[in-house]
mmCIF file of C-alpha atoms and ligand atoms in Angstrom:
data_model
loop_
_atom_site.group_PDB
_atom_site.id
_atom_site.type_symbol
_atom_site.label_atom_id
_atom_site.label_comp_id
_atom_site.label_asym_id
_atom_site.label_seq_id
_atom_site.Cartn_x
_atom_site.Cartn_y
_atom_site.Cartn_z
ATOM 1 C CA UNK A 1 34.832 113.512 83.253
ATOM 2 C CA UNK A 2 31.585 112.722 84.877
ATOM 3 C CA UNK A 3 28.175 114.513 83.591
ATOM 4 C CA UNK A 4 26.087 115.044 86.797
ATOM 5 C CA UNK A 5 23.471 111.936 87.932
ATOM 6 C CA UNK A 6 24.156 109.873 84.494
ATOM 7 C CA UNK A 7 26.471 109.227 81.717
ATOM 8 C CA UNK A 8 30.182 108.939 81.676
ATOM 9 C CA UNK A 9 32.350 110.542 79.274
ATOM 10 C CA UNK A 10 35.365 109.515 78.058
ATOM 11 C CA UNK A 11 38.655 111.933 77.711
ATOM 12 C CA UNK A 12 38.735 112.615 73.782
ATOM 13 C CA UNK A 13 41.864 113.300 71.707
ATOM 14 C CA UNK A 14 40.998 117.421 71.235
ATOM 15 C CA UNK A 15 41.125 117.199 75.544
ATOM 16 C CA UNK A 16 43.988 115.157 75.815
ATOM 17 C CA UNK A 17 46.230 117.407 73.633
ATOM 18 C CA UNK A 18 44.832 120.468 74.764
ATOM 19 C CA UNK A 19 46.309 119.199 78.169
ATOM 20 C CA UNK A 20 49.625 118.736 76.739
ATOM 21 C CA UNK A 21 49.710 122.290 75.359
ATOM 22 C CA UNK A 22 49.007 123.475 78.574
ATOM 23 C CA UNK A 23 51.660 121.496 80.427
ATOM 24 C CA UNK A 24 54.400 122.834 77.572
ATOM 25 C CA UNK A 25 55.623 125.965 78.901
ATOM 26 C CA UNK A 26 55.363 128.445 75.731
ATOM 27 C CA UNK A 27 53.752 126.368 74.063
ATOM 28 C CA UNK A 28 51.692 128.388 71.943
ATOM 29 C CA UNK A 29 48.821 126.015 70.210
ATOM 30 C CA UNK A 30 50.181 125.659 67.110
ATOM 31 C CA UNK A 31 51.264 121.928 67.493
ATOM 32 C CA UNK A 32 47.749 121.156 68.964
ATOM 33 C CA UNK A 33 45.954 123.020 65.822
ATOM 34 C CA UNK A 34 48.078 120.399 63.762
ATOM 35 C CA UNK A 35 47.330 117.575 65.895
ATOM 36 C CA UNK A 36 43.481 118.486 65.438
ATOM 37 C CA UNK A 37 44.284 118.899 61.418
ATOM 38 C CA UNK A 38 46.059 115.489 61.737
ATOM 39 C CA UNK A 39 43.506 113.646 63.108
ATOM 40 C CA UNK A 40 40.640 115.586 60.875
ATOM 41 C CA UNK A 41 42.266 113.768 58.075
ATOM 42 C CA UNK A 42 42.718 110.734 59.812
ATOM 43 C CA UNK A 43 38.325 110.570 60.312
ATOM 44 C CA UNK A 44 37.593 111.580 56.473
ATOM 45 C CA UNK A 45 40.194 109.037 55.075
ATOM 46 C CA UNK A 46 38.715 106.228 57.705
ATOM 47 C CA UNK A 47 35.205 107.131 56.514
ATOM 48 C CA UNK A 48 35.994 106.014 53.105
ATOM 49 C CA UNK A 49 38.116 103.060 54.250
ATOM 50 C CA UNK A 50 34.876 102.080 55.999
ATOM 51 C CA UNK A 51 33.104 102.261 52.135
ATOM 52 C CA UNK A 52 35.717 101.548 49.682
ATOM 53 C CA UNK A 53 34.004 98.736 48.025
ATOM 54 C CA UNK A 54 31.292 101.035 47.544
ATOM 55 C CA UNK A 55 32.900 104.249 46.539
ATOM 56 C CA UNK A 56 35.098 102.856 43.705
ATOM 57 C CA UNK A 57 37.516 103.126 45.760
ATOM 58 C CA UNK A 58 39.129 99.606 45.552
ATOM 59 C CA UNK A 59 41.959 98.294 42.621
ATOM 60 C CA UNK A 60 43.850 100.699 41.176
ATOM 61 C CA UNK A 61 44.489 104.305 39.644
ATOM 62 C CA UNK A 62 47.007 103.072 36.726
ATOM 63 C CA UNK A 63 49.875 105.072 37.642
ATOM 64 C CA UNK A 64 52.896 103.862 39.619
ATOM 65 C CA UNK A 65 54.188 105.391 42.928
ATOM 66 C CA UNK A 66 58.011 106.786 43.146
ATOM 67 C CA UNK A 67 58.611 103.189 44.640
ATOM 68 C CA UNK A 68 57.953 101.585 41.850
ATOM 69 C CA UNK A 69 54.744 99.792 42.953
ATOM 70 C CA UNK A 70 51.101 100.061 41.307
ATOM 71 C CA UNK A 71 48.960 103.059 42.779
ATOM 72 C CA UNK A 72 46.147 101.764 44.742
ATOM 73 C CA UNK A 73 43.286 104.101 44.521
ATOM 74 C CA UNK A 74 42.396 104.552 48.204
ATOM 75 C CA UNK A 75 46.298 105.096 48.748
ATOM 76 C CA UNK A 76 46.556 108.055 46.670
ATOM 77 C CA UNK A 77 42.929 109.232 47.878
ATOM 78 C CA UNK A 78 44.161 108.530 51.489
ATOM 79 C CA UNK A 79 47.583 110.734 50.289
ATOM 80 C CA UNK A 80 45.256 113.683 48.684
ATOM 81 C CA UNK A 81 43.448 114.188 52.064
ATOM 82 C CA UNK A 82 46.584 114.520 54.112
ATOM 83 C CA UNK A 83 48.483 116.542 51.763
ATOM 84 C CA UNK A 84 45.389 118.871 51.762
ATOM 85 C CA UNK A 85 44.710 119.008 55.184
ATOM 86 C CA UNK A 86 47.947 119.714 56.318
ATOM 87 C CA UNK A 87 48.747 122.126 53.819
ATOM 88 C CA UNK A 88 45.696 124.061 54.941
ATOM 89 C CA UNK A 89 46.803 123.880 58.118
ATOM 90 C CA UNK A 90 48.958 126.578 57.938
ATOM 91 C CA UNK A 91 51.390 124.838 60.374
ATOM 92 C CA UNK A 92 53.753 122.753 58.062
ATOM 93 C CA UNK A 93 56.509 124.074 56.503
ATOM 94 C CA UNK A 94 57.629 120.706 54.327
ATOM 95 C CA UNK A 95 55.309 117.899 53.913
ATOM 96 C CA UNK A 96 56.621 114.152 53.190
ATOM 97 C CA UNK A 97 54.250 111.332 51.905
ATOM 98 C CA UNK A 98 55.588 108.325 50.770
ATOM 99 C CA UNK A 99 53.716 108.249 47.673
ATOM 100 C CA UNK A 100 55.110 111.264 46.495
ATOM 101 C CA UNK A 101 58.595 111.527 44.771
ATOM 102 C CA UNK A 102 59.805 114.590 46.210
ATOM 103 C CA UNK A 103 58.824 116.493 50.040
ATOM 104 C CA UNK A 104 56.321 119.386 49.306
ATOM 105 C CA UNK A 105 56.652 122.966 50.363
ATOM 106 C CA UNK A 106 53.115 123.862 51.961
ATOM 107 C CA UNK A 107 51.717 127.413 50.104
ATOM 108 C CA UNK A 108 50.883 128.040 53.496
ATOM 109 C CA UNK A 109 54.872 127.274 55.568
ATOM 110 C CA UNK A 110 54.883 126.872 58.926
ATOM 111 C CA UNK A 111 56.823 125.595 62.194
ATOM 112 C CA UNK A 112 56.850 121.823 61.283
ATOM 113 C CA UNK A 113 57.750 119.088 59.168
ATOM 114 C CA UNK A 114 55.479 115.844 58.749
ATOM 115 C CA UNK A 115 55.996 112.593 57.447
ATOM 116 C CA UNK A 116 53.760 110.250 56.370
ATOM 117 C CA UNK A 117 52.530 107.129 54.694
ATOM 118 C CA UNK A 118 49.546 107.442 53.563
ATOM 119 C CA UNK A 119 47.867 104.208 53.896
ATOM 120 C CA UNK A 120 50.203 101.581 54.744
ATOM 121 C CA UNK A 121 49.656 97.459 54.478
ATOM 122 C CA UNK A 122 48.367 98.749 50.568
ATOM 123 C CA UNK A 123 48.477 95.074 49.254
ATOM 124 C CA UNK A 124 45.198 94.285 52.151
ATOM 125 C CA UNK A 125 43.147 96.504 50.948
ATOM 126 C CA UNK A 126 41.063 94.998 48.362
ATOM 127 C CA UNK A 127 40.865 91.867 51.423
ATOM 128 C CA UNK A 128 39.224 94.235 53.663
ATOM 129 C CA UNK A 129 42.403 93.555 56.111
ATOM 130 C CA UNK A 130 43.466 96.030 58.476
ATOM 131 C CA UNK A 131 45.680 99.367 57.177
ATOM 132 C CA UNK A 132 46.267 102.100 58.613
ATOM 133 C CA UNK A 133 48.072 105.464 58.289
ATOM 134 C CA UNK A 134 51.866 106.198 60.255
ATOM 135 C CA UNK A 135 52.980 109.789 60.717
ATOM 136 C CA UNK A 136 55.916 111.480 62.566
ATOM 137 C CA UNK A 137 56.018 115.086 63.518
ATOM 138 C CA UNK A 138 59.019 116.843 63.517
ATOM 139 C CA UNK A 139 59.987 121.171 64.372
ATOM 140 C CA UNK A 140 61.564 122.567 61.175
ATOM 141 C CA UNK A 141 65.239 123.751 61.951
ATOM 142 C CA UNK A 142 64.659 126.860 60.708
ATOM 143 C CA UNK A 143 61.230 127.903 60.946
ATOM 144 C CA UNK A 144 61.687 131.568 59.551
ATOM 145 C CA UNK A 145 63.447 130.251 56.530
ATOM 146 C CA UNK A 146 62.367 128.778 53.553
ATOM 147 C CA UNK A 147 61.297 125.321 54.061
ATOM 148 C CA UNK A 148 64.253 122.853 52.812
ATOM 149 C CA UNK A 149 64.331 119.186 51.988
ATOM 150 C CA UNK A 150 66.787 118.960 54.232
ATOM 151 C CA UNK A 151 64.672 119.853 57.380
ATOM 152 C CA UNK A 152 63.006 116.187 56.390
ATOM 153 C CA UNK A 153 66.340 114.313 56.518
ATOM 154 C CA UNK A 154 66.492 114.083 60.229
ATOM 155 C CA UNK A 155 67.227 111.094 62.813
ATOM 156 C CA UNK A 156 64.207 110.089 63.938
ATOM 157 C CA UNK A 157 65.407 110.422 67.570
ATOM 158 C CA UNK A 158 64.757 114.578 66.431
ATOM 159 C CA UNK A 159 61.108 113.339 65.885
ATOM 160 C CA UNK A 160 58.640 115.538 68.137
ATOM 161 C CA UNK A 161 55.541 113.358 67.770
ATOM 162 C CA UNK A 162 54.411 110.250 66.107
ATOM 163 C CA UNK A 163 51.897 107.716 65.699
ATOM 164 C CA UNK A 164 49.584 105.848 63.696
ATOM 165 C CA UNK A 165 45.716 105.293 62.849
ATOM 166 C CA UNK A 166 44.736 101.177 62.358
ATOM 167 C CA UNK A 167 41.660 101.270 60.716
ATOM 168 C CA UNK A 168 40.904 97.331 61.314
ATOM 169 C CA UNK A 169 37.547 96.369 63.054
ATOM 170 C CA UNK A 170 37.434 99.848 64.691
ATOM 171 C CA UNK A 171 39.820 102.637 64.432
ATOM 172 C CA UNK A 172 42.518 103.663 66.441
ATOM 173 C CA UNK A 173 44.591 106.366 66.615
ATOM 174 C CA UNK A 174 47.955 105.917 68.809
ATOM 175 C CA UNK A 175 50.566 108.571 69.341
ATOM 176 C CA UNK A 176 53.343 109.953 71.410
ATOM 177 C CA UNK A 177 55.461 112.842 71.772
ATOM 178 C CA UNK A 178 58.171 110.805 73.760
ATOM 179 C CA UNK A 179 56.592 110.991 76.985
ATOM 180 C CA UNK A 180 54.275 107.859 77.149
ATOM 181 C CA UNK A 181 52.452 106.169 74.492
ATOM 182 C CA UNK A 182 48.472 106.395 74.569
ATOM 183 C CA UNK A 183 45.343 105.025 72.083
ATOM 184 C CA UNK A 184 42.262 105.959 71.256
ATOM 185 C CA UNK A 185 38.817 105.184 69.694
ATOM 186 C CA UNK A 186 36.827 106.411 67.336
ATOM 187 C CA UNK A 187 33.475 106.820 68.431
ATOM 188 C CA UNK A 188 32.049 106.479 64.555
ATOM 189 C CA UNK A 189 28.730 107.572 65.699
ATOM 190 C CA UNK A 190 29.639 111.195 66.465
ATOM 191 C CA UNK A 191 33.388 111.204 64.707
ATOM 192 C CA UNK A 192 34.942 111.837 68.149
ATOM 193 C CA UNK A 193 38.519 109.967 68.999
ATOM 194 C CA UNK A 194 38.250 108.912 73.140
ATOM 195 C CA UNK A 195 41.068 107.663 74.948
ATOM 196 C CA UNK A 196 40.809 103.835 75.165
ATOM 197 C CA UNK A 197 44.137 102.713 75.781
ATOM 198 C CA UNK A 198 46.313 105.517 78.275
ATOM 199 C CA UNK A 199 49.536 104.851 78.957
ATOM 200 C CA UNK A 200 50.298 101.835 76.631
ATOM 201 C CA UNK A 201 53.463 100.067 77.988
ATOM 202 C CA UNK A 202 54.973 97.188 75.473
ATOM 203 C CA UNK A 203 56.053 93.449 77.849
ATOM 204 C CA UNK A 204 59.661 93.088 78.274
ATOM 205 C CA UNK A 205 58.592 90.142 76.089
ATOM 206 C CA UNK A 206 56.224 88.320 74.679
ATOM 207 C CA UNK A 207 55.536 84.734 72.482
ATOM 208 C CA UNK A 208 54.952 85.946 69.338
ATOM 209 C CA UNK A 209 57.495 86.795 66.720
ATOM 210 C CA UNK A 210 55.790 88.482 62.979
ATOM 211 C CA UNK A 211 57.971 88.021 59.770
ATOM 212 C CA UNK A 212 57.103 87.229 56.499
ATOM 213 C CA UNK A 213 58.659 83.690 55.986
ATOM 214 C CA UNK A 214 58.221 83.102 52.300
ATOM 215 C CA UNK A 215 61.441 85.318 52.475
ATOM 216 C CA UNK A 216 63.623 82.714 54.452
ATOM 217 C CA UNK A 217 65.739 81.423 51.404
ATOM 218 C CA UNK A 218 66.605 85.163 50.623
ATOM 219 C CA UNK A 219 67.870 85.922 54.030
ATOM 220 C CA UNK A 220 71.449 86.257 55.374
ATOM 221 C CA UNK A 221 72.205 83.200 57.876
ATOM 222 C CA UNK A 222 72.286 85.073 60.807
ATOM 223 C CA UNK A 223 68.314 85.859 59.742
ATOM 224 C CA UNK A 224 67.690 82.640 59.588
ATOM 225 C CA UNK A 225 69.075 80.978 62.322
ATOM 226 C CA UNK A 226 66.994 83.707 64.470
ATOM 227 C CA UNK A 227 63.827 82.697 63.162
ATOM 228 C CA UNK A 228 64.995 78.911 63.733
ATOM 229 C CA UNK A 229 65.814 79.748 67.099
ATOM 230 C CA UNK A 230 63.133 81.766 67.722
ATOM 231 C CA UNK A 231 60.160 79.064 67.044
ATOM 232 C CA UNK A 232 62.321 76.255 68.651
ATOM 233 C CA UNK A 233 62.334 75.467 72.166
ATOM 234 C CA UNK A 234 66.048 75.240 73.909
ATOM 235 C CA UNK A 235 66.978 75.532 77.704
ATOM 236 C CA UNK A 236 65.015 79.153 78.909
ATOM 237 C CA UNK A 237 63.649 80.004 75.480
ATOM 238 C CA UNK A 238 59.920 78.330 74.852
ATOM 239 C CA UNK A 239 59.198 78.311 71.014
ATOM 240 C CA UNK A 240 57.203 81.719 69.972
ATOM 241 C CA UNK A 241 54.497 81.348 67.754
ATOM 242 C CA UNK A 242 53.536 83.209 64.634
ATOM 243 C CA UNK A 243 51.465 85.888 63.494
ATOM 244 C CA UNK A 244 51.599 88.331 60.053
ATOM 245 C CA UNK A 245 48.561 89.829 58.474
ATOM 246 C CA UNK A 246 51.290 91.752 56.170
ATOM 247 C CA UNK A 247 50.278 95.066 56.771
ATOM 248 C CA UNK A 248 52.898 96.757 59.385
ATOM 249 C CA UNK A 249 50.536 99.015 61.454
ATOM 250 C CA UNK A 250 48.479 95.977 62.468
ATOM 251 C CA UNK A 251 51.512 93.353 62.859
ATOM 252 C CA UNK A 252 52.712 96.595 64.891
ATOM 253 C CA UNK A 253 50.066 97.296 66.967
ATOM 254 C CA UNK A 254 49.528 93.947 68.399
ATOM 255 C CA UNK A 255 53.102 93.791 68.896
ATOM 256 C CA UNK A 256 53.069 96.930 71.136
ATOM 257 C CA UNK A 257 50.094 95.942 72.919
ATOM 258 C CA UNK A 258 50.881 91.789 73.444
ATOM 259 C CA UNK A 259 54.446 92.174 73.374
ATOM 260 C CA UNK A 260 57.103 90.261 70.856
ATOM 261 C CA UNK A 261 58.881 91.323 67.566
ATOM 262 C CA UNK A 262 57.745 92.547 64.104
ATOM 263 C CA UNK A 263 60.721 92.094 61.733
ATOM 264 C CA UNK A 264 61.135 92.936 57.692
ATOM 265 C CA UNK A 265 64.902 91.842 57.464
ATOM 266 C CA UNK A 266 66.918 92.646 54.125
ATOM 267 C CA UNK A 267 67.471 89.420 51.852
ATOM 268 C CA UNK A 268 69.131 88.861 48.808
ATOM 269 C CA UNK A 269 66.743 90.868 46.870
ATOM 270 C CA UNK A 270 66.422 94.028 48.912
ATOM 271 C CA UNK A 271 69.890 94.410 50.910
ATOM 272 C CA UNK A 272 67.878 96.994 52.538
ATOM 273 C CA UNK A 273 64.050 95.256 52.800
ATOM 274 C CA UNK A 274 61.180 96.924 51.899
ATOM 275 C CA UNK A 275 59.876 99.223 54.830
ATOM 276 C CA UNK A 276 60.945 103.672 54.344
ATOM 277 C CA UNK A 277 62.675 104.778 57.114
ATOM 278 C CA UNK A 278 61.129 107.948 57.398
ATOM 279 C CA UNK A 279 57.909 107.152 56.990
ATOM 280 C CA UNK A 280 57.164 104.013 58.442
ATOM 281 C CA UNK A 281 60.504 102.944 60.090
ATOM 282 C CA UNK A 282 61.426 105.594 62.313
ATOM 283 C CA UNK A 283 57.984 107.270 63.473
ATOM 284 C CA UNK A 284 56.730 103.594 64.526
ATOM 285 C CA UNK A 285 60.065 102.997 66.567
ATOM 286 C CA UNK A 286 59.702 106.286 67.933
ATOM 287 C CA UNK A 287 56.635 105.201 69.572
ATOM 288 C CA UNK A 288 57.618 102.020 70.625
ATOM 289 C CA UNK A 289 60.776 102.775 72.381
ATOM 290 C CA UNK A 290 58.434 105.770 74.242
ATOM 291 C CA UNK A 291 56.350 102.425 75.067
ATOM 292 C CA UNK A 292 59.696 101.012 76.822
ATOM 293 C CA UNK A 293 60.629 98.862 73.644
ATOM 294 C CA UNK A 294 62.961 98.657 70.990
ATOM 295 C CA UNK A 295 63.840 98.810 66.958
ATOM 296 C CA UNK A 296 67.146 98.305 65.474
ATOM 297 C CA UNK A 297 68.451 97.494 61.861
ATOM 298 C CA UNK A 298 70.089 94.229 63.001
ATOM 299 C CA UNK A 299 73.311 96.437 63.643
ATOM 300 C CA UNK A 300 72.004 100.159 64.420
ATOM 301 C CA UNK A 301 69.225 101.885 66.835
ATOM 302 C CA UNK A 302 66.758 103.109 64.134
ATOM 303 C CA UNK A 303 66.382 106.375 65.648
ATOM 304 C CA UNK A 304 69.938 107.572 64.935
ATOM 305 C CA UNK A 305 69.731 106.758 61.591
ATOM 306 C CA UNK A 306 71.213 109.853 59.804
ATOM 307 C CA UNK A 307 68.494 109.108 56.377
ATOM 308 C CA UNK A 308 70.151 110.538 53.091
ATOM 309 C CA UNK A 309 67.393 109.823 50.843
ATOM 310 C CA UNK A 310 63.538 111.116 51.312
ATOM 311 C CA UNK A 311 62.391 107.622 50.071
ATOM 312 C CA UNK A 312 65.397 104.718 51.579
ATOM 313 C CA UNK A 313 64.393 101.695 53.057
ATOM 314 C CA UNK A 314 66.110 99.626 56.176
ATOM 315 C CA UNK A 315 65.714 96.402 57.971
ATOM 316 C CA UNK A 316 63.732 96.514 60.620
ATOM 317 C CA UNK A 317 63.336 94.284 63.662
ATOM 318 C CA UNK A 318 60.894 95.925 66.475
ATOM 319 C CA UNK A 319 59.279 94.963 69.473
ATOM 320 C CA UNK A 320 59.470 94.070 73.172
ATOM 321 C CA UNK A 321 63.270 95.279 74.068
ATOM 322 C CA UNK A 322 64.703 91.515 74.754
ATOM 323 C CA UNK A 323 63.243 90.361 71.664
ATOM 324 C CA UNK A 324 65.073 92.390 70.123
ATOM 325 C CA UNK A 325 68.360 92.020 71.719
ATOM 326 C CA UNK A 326 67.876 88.437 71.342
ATOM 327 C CA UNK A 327 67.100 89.199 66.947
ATOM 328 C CA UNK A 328 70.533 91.538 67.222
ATOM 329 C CA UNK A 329 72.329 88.413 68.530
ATOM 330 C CA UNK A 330 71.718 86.583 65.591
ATOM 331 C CA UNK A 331 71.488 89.166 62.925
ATOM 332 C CA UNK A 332 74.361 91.231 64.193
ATOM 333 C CA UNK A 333 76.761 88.209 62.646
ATOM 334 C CA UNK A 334 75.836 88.668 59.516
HETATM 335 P P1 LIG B 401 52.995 99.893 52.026
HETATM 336 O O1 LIG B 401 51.763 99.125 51.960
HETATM 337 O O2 LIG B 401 52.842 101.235 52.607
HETATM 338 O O3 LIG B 401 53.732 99.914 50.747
HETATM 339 O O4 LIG B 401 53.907 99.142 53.148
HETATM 340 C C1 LIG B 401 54.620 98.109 53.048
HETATM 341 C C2 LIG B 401 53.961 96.854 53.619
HETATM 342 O O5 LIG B 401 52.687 96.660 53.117
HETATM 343 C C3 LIG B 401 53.944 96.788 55.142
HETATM 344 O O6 LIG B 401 52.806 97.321 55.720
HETATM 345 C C4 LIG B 401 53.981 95.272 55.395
HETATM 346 O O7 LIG B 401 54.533 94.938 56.631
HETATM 347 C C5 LIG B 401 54.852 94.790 54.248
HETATM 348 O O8 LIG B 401 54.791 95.778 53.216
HETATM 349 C C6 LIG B 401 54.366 93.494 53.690
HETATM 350 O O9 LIG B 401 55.301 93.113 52.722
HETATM 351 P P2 LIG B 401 55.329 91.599 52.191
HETATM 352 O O10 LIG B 401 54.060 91.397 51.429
HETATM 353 O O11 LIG B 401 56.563 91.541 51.340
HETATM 354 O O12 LIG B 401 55.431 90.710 53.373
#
């Protein structure tokens, strides 16, 4: 949008939305409203991020999450925000957070369901690495009724939008509703999101391949002899090199925007890994297969995974679409 003889200013996220709603026939605001809420939350929690060594906000609270891990206390102040936010929102009926046991009714039920994890990559955060927050977005099934657990436990392929928010040396936010993937920038200065990355497409392929190695002897051989294969050269196939900061949204995000394959196989300690379906899993999949990419268990797409349980985990290898045929290759043995 140009401003007349001088500045130029960028599309923000409000505009961008707002567009959508207007291209959705009946569409009648609410899902914007929430998007707005969404991202609302997104700019208080990435304020503190921004001061958590000064805002004893670093270490942790003493309790432990319904995973079993140690509460970190910018994960549960990250968690309080969103639950808040969205409750007040008026426009979710259940609300999902991974660091809470069970899904929460909002006071305040309406039309949708969201999913989220709160602030993901936890174990970076007292090393200042990038985390960031993953959401999906999904219509309840029955939006008169009264909200059910049940309208969580959904393929993600019902998902209606997703995304995530890196906050790493600036913050992004990235989303899709299916239709195209696209990023944008907060503008810190006046708290404003502006589209800095339209139309994101992932390569067909890329170099890189992200797993956390230290797991190798754990794996299944079919696991292994894909990452063998992967960073050795034979005939076609040039040897990929490696990159894991060990937080997902980042590994993720420079996989969707560079190309290649994020992976968190099972092993012989977690036959399922460590990464939720609902809440990280499936709404990052849904966003890169809307980028032209794929995510699969090894056997399964992950977005026609029917989930049983608000909190179970799957492997996960996601990426450019032939590097992740090529993982299923290998992994589909086992
Ligand atoms: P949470 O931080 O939300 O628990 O997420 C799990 C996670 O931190 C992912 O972001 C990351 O990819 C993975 O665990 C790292 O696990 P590991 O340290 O075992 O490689």
């Amino acid at each position: 949008m140009r401003v007349a003889g001088s500045t130029v200013v960028g599309t923000t996220l409000r505009e961008h939305v707002l567009a959508g709603m207007r291209a959705a026939p009946g569409a009648t605001g609410e899902f914007t409203s929430l998007l707005n809420h969404l991202s609302l939350a997104i700019r208080i929690i990435h304020s503190r991020v921004r001061q958590a060594g000064l805002a004893d906000l670093l270490g942790y609270t003493g309790e432990t999450n319904v995973q079993g891990e140690q509460v970190q206390k910018l994960d549960s102040y990250a968690n309080d925000v969103l639950v808040t936010v969205l409750d007040k929102s008026g426009h979710c009926g259940i609300i999902g957070s991974e660091e809470v046991d069970d899904a929460i009714v909002s006071s305040h039920p309406g039309k949708y369901v969201v999913l989220f994890d709160p602030l993901d990559g936890s174990s970076n955060i007292d090393t200042n690495v990038g985390i960031g927050t993953i959401f999906a977005i999904l219509r309840r099934t029955e939006p008169r009724g009264v909200p059910t657990v049940a309208e969580a436990l959904r393929p993600g392929r019902e998902i209606a939008c997703a995304g995530y928010a890196l906050y790493g040396p600036s913050t992004v936010f990235v989303l899709s509703t299916g239709q195209g993937v696209h990023g944008f920038t907060l503008d810190p200065a006046i708290g404003e999101f502006f589209l800095s990355h339209p139309h994101i497409r992932i390569p067909e392929s890329g170099n890189t391949y992200s797993v956390n190695e230290g797991n190798y002897h754990k794996w299944a051989p079919g696991v292994r002899n894909w990452v063998d294969w992967v960073k050795s050269s034979d005939g076609d196939h040039k040897a990929y090199g490696q990159r894991y900061i060990g937080a997902m949204v980042a590994d993720l995000h420079r996989t969707l925007l560079k190309g290649g394959i994020f992976a968190y196989p099972g092993d012989s300690k977690n036959a399922n890994g460590k990464l939720r379906l609902l809440y990280e899993a499936s709404p990052l999949s849904f966003v890169v297969e809307a980028a032209g990419g794929a995510a699969s268990d090894g056997k399964r797409r992950i977005l026609d995974i029917e989930p049983t349980k608000l909190h179970q985990r799957t492997p996960l290898f996601i990426g450019s679409k032939k590097d992740v045929e090529d993982a299923c290759r290998f992994v589909g043995q086992d």
